[in-house]
Tab-separated table of C-alpha atoms in Angstrom:
chain	number	residue	atom	x	y	z
D	1	MET	CA	-19.317	-37.568	-27.509
D	2	LEU	CA	-18.857	-38.038	-23.768
D	3	ARG	CA	-21.896	-39.240	-21.824
D	4	THR	CA	-22.182	-38.334	-18.151
D	5	LEU	CA	-24.637	-39.285	-15.421
D	6	ILE	CA	-25.193	-36.936	-12.481
D	7	THR	CA	-27.068	-38.185	-9.419
D	8	GLY	CA	-28.757	-35.370	-7.530
D	9	GLY	CA	-28.654	-33.444	-10.789
D	10	ALA	CA	-31.693	-31.317	-9.880
D	11	GLY	CA	-29.994	-30.020	-6.750
D	12	PHE	CA	-28.102	-26.765	-6.313
D	13	LEU	CA	-24.647	-27.961	-7.338
D	14	GLY	CA	-25.872	-30.841	-9.500
D	15	SER	CA	-27.918	-28.573	-11.754
D	16	HIS	CA	-24.989	-26.190	-12.279
D	17	LEU	CA	-22.863	-29.198	-13.239
D	18	CYS	CA	-25.521	-30.247	-15.752
D	19	ASP	CA	-25.210	-26.802	-17.347
D	20	ARG	CA	-21.425	-26.862	-17.351
D	21	LEU	CA	-21.013	-30.341	-18.825
D	22	LEU	CA	-23.633	-29.698	-21.496
D	23	GLY	CA	-21.617	-26.603	-22.318
D	24	ASP	CA	-18.533	-28.833	-22.591
D	25	GLY	CA	-20.346	-30.958	-25.180
D	26	HIS	CA	-21.371	-33.904	-23.003
D	27	GLN	CA	-24.589	-35.828	-23.159
D	28	VAL	CA	-25.976	-35.521	-19.629
D	29	VAL	CA	-28.268	-37.965	-17.844
D	30	CYS	CA	-29.693	-36.362	-14.700
D	31	ILE	CA	-31.086	-38.539	-11.899
D	32	ASP	CA	-33.043	-37.115	-8.964
D	33	ASN	CA	-35.996	-38.067	-6.771
D	34	PHE	CA	-36.639	-34.447	-5.670
D	35	LEU	CA	-36.137	-35.205	-1.986
D	36	THR	CA	-34.271	-31.893	-1.726
D	37	GLY	CA	-33.750	-31.065	-5.426
D	38	SER	CA	-36.143	-29.002	-7.528
D	39	ARG	CA	-37.652	-29.332	-10.989
D	40	ASP	CA	-37.159	-25.571	-11.360
D	41	ASN	CA	-33.387	-26.068	-11.349
D	42	ILE	CA	-33.469	-28.125	-14.548
D	43	SER	CA	-36.641	-26.814	-16.229
D	44	HIS	CA	-34.553	-24.761	-18.663
D	45	LEU	CA	-32.931	-27.983	-19.914
D	46	LYS	CA	-36.046	-30.033	-20.704
D	47	ASP	CA	-35.790	-29.421	-24.466
D	48	HIS	CA	-32.014	-29.643	-24.690
D	49	PRO	CA	-31.125	-32.345	-27.251
D	50	ARG	CA	-28.267	-33.738	-25.146
D	51	PHE	CA	-30.093	-33.717	-21.787
D	52	SER	CA	-32.261	-36.489	-20.363
D	53	PHE	CA	-33.868	-36.902	-16.952
D	54	LEU	CA	-34.675	-39.993	-14.897
D	55	GLU	CA	-36.718	-39.648	-11.708
D	56	HIS	CA	-35.247	-42.285	-9.431
D	57	ASP	CA	-34.122	-42.929	-5.849
D	58	VAL	CA	-30.461	-43.936	-6.095
D	59	THR	CA	-30.650	-45.976	-2.901
D	60	LYS	CA	-32.403	-48.465	-5.174
D	61	TYR	CA	-30.646	-50.271	-8.039
D	62	ILE	CA	-29.746	-47.898	-10.890
D	63	THR	CA	-30.309	-48.947	-14.496
D	64	VAL	CA	-29.203	-46.719	-17.376
D	65	ASP	CA	-29.199	-47.850	-20.992
D	66	GLY	CA	-26.193	-47.207	-23.164
D	67	PRO	CA	-22.573	-46.330	-22.395
D	68	LEU	CA	-21.345	-43.902	-19.756
D	69	ASP	CA	-17.996	-42.146	-19.527
D	70	TYR	CA	-18.498	-40.433	-16.168
D	71	VAL	CA	-20.719	-40.893	-13.101
D	72	LEU	CA	-20.899	-37.923	-10.713
D	73	HIS	CA	-22.527	-38.796	-7.388
D	74	PHE	CA	-24.092	-35.624	-5.938
D	75	ALA	CA	-27.310	-37.085	-4.502
D	76	SER	CA	-27.651	-36.281	-0.793
D	77	PRO	CA	-29.312	-33.852	1.568
D	78	ALA	CA	-26.571	-31.283	2.165
D	79	SER	CA	-27.795	-28.696	4.661
D	80	PRO	CA	-28.204	-29.281	8.416
D	81	ILE	CA	-31.943	-28.585	8.298
D	82	ASP	CA	-32.290	-31.321	5.655
D	83	TYR	CA	-30.096	-34.054	7.075
D	84	LEU	CA	-31.447	-33.530	10.599
D	85	ARG	CA	-34.975	-33.876	9.178
D	86	LEU	CA	-33.976	-36.816	6.973
D	87	PRO	CA	-31.328	-38.715	8.972
D	88	ILE	CA	-32.044	-42.227	7.666
D	89	GLN	CA	-32.341	-41.083	4.045
D	90	THR	CA	-29.029	-39.221	4.397
D	91	LEU	CA	-27.258	-42.325	5.669
D	92	LYS	CA	-28.847	-44.499	2.982
D	93	VAL	CA	-27.829	-42.257	0.086
D	94	GLY	CA	-24.299	-42.057	1.472
D	95	ALA	CA	-24.053	-45.835	1.780
D	96	LEU	CA	-26.523	-47.571	-0.568
D	97	GLY	CA	-26.607	-44.706	-3.072
D	98	THR	CA	-22.824	-44.592	-3.309
D	99	HIS	CA	-22.672	-48.384	-3.628
D	100	ASN	CA	-25.224	-48.367	-6.447
D	101	ALA	CA	-23.508	-45.495	-8.264
D	102	LEU	CA	-20.123	-47.220	-7.975
D	103	GLY	CA	-21.618	-50.510	-9.185
D	104	LEU	CA	-23.025	-48.750	-12.240
D	105	THR	CA	-19.661	-47.075	-12.856
D	106	LYS	CA	-17.871	-50.409	-12.710
D	107	ALA	CA	-20.388	-52.050	-15.063
D	108	LYS	CA	-20.011	-49.201	-17.590
D	109	ASN	CA	-16.218	-49.019	-17.235
D	110	ALA	CA	-16.640	-45.313	-16.471
D	111	CYS	CA	-14.953	-42.788	-14.178
D	112	PHE	CA	-16.609	-42.010	-10.821
D	113	LEU	CA	-16.543	-38.673	-8.985
D	114	LEU	CA	-17.814	-38.485	-5.406
D	115	ALA	CA	-19.128	-35.201	-4.037
D	116	SER	CA	-17.738	-35.283	-0.520
D	117	THR	CA	-17.684	-32.392	1.904
D	118	SER	CA	-15.670	-30.355	4.360
D	119	GLU	CA	-17.901	-31.950	7.000
D	120	VAL	CA	-15.646	-35.023	6.937
D	121	TYR	CA	-13.280	-32.871	9.042
D	122	GLY	CA	-15.966	-32.407	11.722
D	123	ASP	CA	-15.211	-29.691	14.275
D	124	PRO	CA	-11.579	-29.432	13.171
D	125	GLN	CA	-8.606	-29.268	15.495
D	126	GLU	CA	-6.440	-28.326	12.503
D	127	HIS	CA	-6.847	-24.947	10.831
D	128	PRO	CA	-6.930	-24.531	7.894
D	129	GLN	CA	-7.836	-28.096	6.972
D	130	LYS	CA	-5.546	-30.112	4.690
D	131	GLU	CA	-6.662	-33.256	2.892
D	132	SER	CA	-4.279	-35.238	5.112
D	133	TYR	CA	-6.245	-34.278	8.250
D	134	TRP	CA	-8.394	-37.194	9.464
D	135	GLY	CA	-11.010	-35.073	11.188
D	136	ASN	CA	-12.748	-34.713	14.535
D	137	VAL	CA	-16.233	-36.175	14.073
D	138	ASN	CA	-18.749	-37.280	16.709
D	139	PRO	CA	-20.242	-40.473	15.202
D	140	VAL	CA	-23.234	-40.477	17.578
D	141	GLY	CA	-23.951	-36.739	17.415
D	142	LEU	CA	-26.822	-35.239	15.441
D	143	ARG	CA	-24.526	-34.146	12.599
D	144	GLY	CA	-22.969	-37.614	12.418
D	145	VAL	CA	-25.632	-38.810	9.982
D	146	TYR	CA	-24.147	-36.543	7.298
D	147	ASP	CA	-20.517	-36.526	8.389
D	148	GLU	CA	-20.231	-40.297	8.653
D	149	ALA	CA	-22.288	-40.926	5.509
D	150	LYS	CA	-19.740	-38.922	3.528
D	151	ARG	CA	-16.771	-40.489	5.310
D	152	PHE	CA	-18.139	-43.957	4.524
D	153	ALA	CA	-18.760	-42.897	0.917
D	154	GLU	CA	-15.107	-41.853	0.607
D	155	THR	CA	-13.958	-45.188	2.049
D	156	LEU	CA	-16.221	-47.141	-0.293
D	157	THR	CA	-14.986	-45.117	-3.265
D	158	MET	CA	-11.367	-45.895	-2.441
D	159	ALA	CA	-12.235	-49.587	-1.918
D	160	TYR	CA	-13.712	-49.767	-5.430
D	161	HIS	CA	-10.642	-47.984	-6.769
D	162	ARG	CA	-8.166	-50.305	-5.034
D	163	PHE	CA	-10.027	-53.624	-5.254
D	164	HIS	CA	-11.911	-53.293	-8.560
D	165	GLY	CA	-9.611	-50.842	-10.339
D	166	VAL	CA	-12.421	-48.321	-10.874
D	167	GLU	CA	-11.179	-44.870	-11.876
D	168	THR	CA	-12.330	-42.535	-9.106
D	169	ARG	CA	-12.178	-38.914	-7.917
D	170	ILE	CA	-13.125	-37.433	-4.530
D	171	VAL	CA	-13.860	-33.720	-4.124
D	172	ARG	CA	-14.268	-32.237	-0.647
D	173	ILE	CA	-16.537	-29.244	-1.202
D	174	PHE	CA	-16.474	-26.323	1.230
D	175	ASN	CA	-19.322	-23.827	1.699
D	176	THR	CA	-20.635	-22.887	-1.737
D	177	TYR	CA	-23.249	-20.261	-2.572
D	178	GLY	CA	-25.029	-18.831	-5.574
D	179	PRO	CA	-28.276	-18.938	-7.582
D	180	ARG	CA	-30.549	-21.988	-7.085
D	181	MET	CA	-29.903	-22.312	-3.374
D	182	ARG	CA	-33.162	-23.011	-1.551
D	183	LEU	CA	-34.194	-19.998	0.493
D	184	HIS	CA	-35.327	-22.134	3.425
D	185	ASP	CA	-32.553	-24.738	3.468
D	186	GLY	CA	-31.139	-23.358	6.718
D	187	ARG	CA	-27.699	-22.407	5.430
D	188	ALA	CA	-26.343	-19.012	6.439
D	189	LEU	CA	-26.291	-17.130	3.149
D	190	PRO	CA	-29.792	-17.777	1.748
D	191	THR	CA	-31.239	-17.513	5.249
D	192	PHE	CA	-29.626	-14.137	5.972
D	193	MET	CA	-30.589	-12.739	2.555
D	194	ARG	CA	-34.192	-13.925	2.812
D	195	GLN	CA	-34.550	-12.570	6.344
D	196	ALA	CA	-32.972	-9.226	5.446
D	197	LEU	CA	-35.122	-8.740	2.342
D	198	CYS	CA	-38.283	-9.704	4.231
D	199	SER	CA	-37.408	-7.444	7.212
D	200	GLU	CA	-37.245	-10.417	9.570
D	201	ASP	CA	-34.788	-10.825	12.421
D	202	ILE	CA	-31.513	-12.305	11.213
D	203	THR	CA	-30.807	-15.422	13.222
D	204	VAL	CA	-27.179	-16.015	14.199
D	205	HIS	CA	-26.319	-19.156	16.136
D	206	GLY	CA	-24.053	-18.703	19.129
D	207	SER	CA	-21.904	-15.592	19.366
D	208	GLY	CA	-21.345	-15.568	15.605
D	209	ASN	CA	-17.578	-15.655	16.077
D	210	GLN	CA	-17.401	-19.054	14.365
D	211	THR	CA	-15.832	-18.666	10.918
D	212	ARG	CA	-16.561	-19.993	7.449
D	213	SER	CA	-15.197	-19.485	3.945
D	214	PHE	CA	-17.634	-19.128	1.050
D	215	THR	CA	-17.008	-20.011	-2.600
D	216	TYR	CA	-19.175	-18.854	-5.489
D	217	VAL	CA	-20.800	-21.732	-7.365
D	218	ASP	CA	-19.054	-21.059	-10.694
D	219	ASP	CA	-15.670	-21.426	-9.009
D	220	THR	CA	-16.689	-24.626	-7.238
D	221	VAL	CA	-17.971	-26.124	-10.490
D	222	GLU	CA	-14.737	-25.187	-12.265
D	223	GLY	CA	-12.718	-26.951	-9.581
D	224	ILE	CA	-14.906	-30.057	-9.751
D	225	VAL	CA	-14.630	-30.272	-13.538
D	226	ARG	CA	-10.850	-29.831	-13.458
D	227	LEU	CA	-10.641	-32.666	-10.947
D	228	LEU	CA	-12.947	-34.829	-13.078
D	229	TYR	CA	-10.708	-34.424	-16.111
D	230	SER	CA	-7.546	-35.086	-14.092
D	231	LYS	CA	-6.020	-38.387	-12.966
D	232	ILE	CA	-6.054	-37.557	-9.241
D	233	THR	CA	-7.567	-40.299	-7.080
D	234	THR	CA	-6.884	-38.815	-3.628
D	235	PRO	CA	-9.323	-36.307	-2.041
D	236	ILE	CA	-9.021	-32.673	-3.115
D	237	ASN	CA	-10.352	-29.635	-1.228
D	238	ILE	CA	-12.305	-27.125	-3.306
D	239	GLY	CA	-13.125	-23.933	-1.454
D	240	CYS	CA	-12.192	-20.338	-0.755
D	241	CYS	CA	-9.406	-19.331	1.619
D	242	GLU	CA	-10.991	-15.998	2.544
D	243	GLU	CA	-12.378	-16.543	6.035
D	244	ILE	CA	-15.212	-14.513	7.596
D	245	SER	CA	-17.059	-14.751	10.909
D	246	ILE	CA	-20.783	-15.468	10.812
D	247	ILE	CA	-21.612	-12.266	12.687
D	248	GLU	CA	-19.536	-10.216	10.234
D	249	PHE	CA	-21.275	-12.004	7.387
D	250	ALA	CA	-24.728	-11.206	8.817
D	251	LYS	CA	-23.795	-7.515	9.147
D	252	LYS	CA	-22.536	-7.551	5.556
D	253	ILE	CA	-25.914	-8.797	4.297
D	254	VAL	CA	-27.793	-6.173	6.320
D	255	THR	CA	-25.640	-3.446	4.759
D	256	MET	CA	-25.955	-4.860	1.229
D	257	THR	CA	-29.739	-5.006	1.412
D	258	ASN	CA	-30.154	-1.736	3.334
D	259	SER	CA	-32.332	-3.748	5.678
D	260	SER	CA	-33.845	-2.718	8.991
D	261	SER	CA	-33.547	-6.285	10.289
D	262	MET	CA	-32.106	-6.837	13.744
D	263	ILE	CA	-29.527	-9.565	14.413
D	264	THR	CA	-30.662	-12.012	17.075
D	265	HIS	CA	-28.655	-14.800	18.681
D	266	HIS	CA	-29.832	-18.384	19.133
D	267	PRO	CA	-28.229	-21.424	20.781
D	268	LEU	CA	-25.317	-22.968	18.884
D	269	PRO	CA	-26.257	-26.381	17.381
D	270	GLU	CA	-24.528	-29.496	18.686
D	271	ASN	CA	-21.024	-30.079	17.260
D	272	ASP	CA	-21.232	-26.963	15.086
D	273	PRO	CA	-17.703	-26.371	13.725
D	274	LYS	CA	-15.895	-23.374	15.213
D	275	ASN	CA	-13.791	-22.853	12.099
D	276	ARG	CA	-14.039	-23.975	8.493
D	277	GLN	CA	-11.369	-22.978	6.010
D	278	PRO	CA	-9.664	-25.162	3.393
D	279	ASP	CA	-6.029	-25.503	2.591
D	280	ILE	CA	-6.243	-25.535	-1.222
D	281	SER	CA	-2.538	-26.027	-1.926
D	282	LEU	CA	-3.194	-29.323	-3.721
D	283	ALA	CA	-5.913	-27.840	-5.959
D	284	GLN	CA	-3.618	-24.933	-6.785
D	285	GLU	CA	-0.660	-27.182	-7.554
D	286	LEU	CA	-2.350	-30.135	-9.261
D	287	LEU	CA	-5.360	-28.473	-10.914
D	288	ASP	CA	-4.059	-24.944	-11.373
D	289	TRP	CA	-7.286	-23.855	-9.675
D	290	ASN	CA	-8.058	-20.761	-7.625
D	291	PRO	CA	-11.391	-19.037	-6.926
D	292	GLN	CA	-11.924	-16.183	-9.398
D	293	VAL	CA	-15.223	-14.574	-8.323
D	294	ASP	CA	-14.708	-12.082	-5.504
D	295	ARG	CA	-17.149	-12.054	-2.611
D	296	GLU	CA	-18.808	-8.737	-3.500
D	297	ASP	CA	-19.573	-9.861	-7.050
D	298	GLY	CA	-20.768	-13.297	-5.961
D	299	LEU	CA	-23.025	-11.868	-3.271
D	300	GLN	CA	-24.583	-9.382	-5.698
D	301	ARG	CA	-25.366	-12.171	-8.186
D	302	THR	CA	-26.873	-14.292	-5.436
D	303	LEU	CA	-28.869	-11.406	-4.001
D	304	ALA	CA	-30.456	-10.770	-7.411
D	305	TYR	CA	-31.554	-14.420	-7.526
D	306	VAL	CA	-32.960	-14.381	-3.980
D	307	LEU	CA	-34.868	-11.150	-4.620
D	308	ASP	CA	-36.341	-12.593	-7.805
D	309	LYS	CA	-37.462	-15.745	-5.951
D	310	ILE	CA	-39.079	-13.707	-3.190
D	311	ASN	CA	-40.889	-11.467	-5.695
D	312	HIS	CA	-42.069	-14.485	-7.704
D	313	SER	CA	-43.374	-16.155	-4.543
D	314	ALA	CA	-45.194	-12.980	-3.540
D	315	LYS	CA	-46.853	-12.700	-6.982
D	316	THR	CA	-47.878	-16.354	-6.902
D	317	THR	CA	-49.374	-15.951	-3.423
D	318	TYR	CA	-51.222	-12.797	-4.457
D	319	ALA	CA	-52.593	-14.420	-7.617
D	320	SER	CA	-53.908	-17.423	-5.715
């Protein structure tokens, strides 16, 4: 039986990976310190016979008894509101956390997968972005704490692969959405849905003409798992090629929710990317991977989750 450790396993993506790998028959060890993760995301797994949880900060030395086959490093603040609020912690988990996770992988003779990000491309001058593009990142800008943490993590991963012979994978994850996203994490989709359902103004930064591509979580997880089981050591983009402007996206959410919310415009954050769309040719060719969940279906599933969270919060507030 394969045994897998997931750092940041109580986060949005990490918890979905716990589910998927348990479904694949793995034993799963989840590590999280709940800096941005949530106990709610893994509460349904507490009695699972092949699931165990360790509350730990991975910027400190990691000790896990027994063998490991895979180490998936997903611990990190991942939304702008989080890494701007937690800049030092973001840099530490990208550097010290990655070093500790790689050291554990080496000691266990396991395979390491790094959760990197489209943010390594910065505000891209190439569109769409291929894995061969080196990026356009401001190292002293506000977003640099996340961008450079992930770029360093990629470099450290490749150093362990080349120098120590550690088997490694690097996935560059583009905007992903779905159930278990935090409603106040500042990212466009949960923010727009929460605001629309609560009849608040929908806040769009800048003109809203900046574009993004959104991938449903099940598709992202499928791509990550295919990469994990492969022998590919170079970075691979996982994301959706269907591009949409932020203003169009906001209008879509208003229509979906039949909301009376007004769209308001706020200043564009520093170094906010104008475009974000992956070239997924390598994932298609090497992993036989393509997104399967269309946007309408994915948004409806996510909306049901957001509405349930809002209703639960309202009931809890009323009861107290």
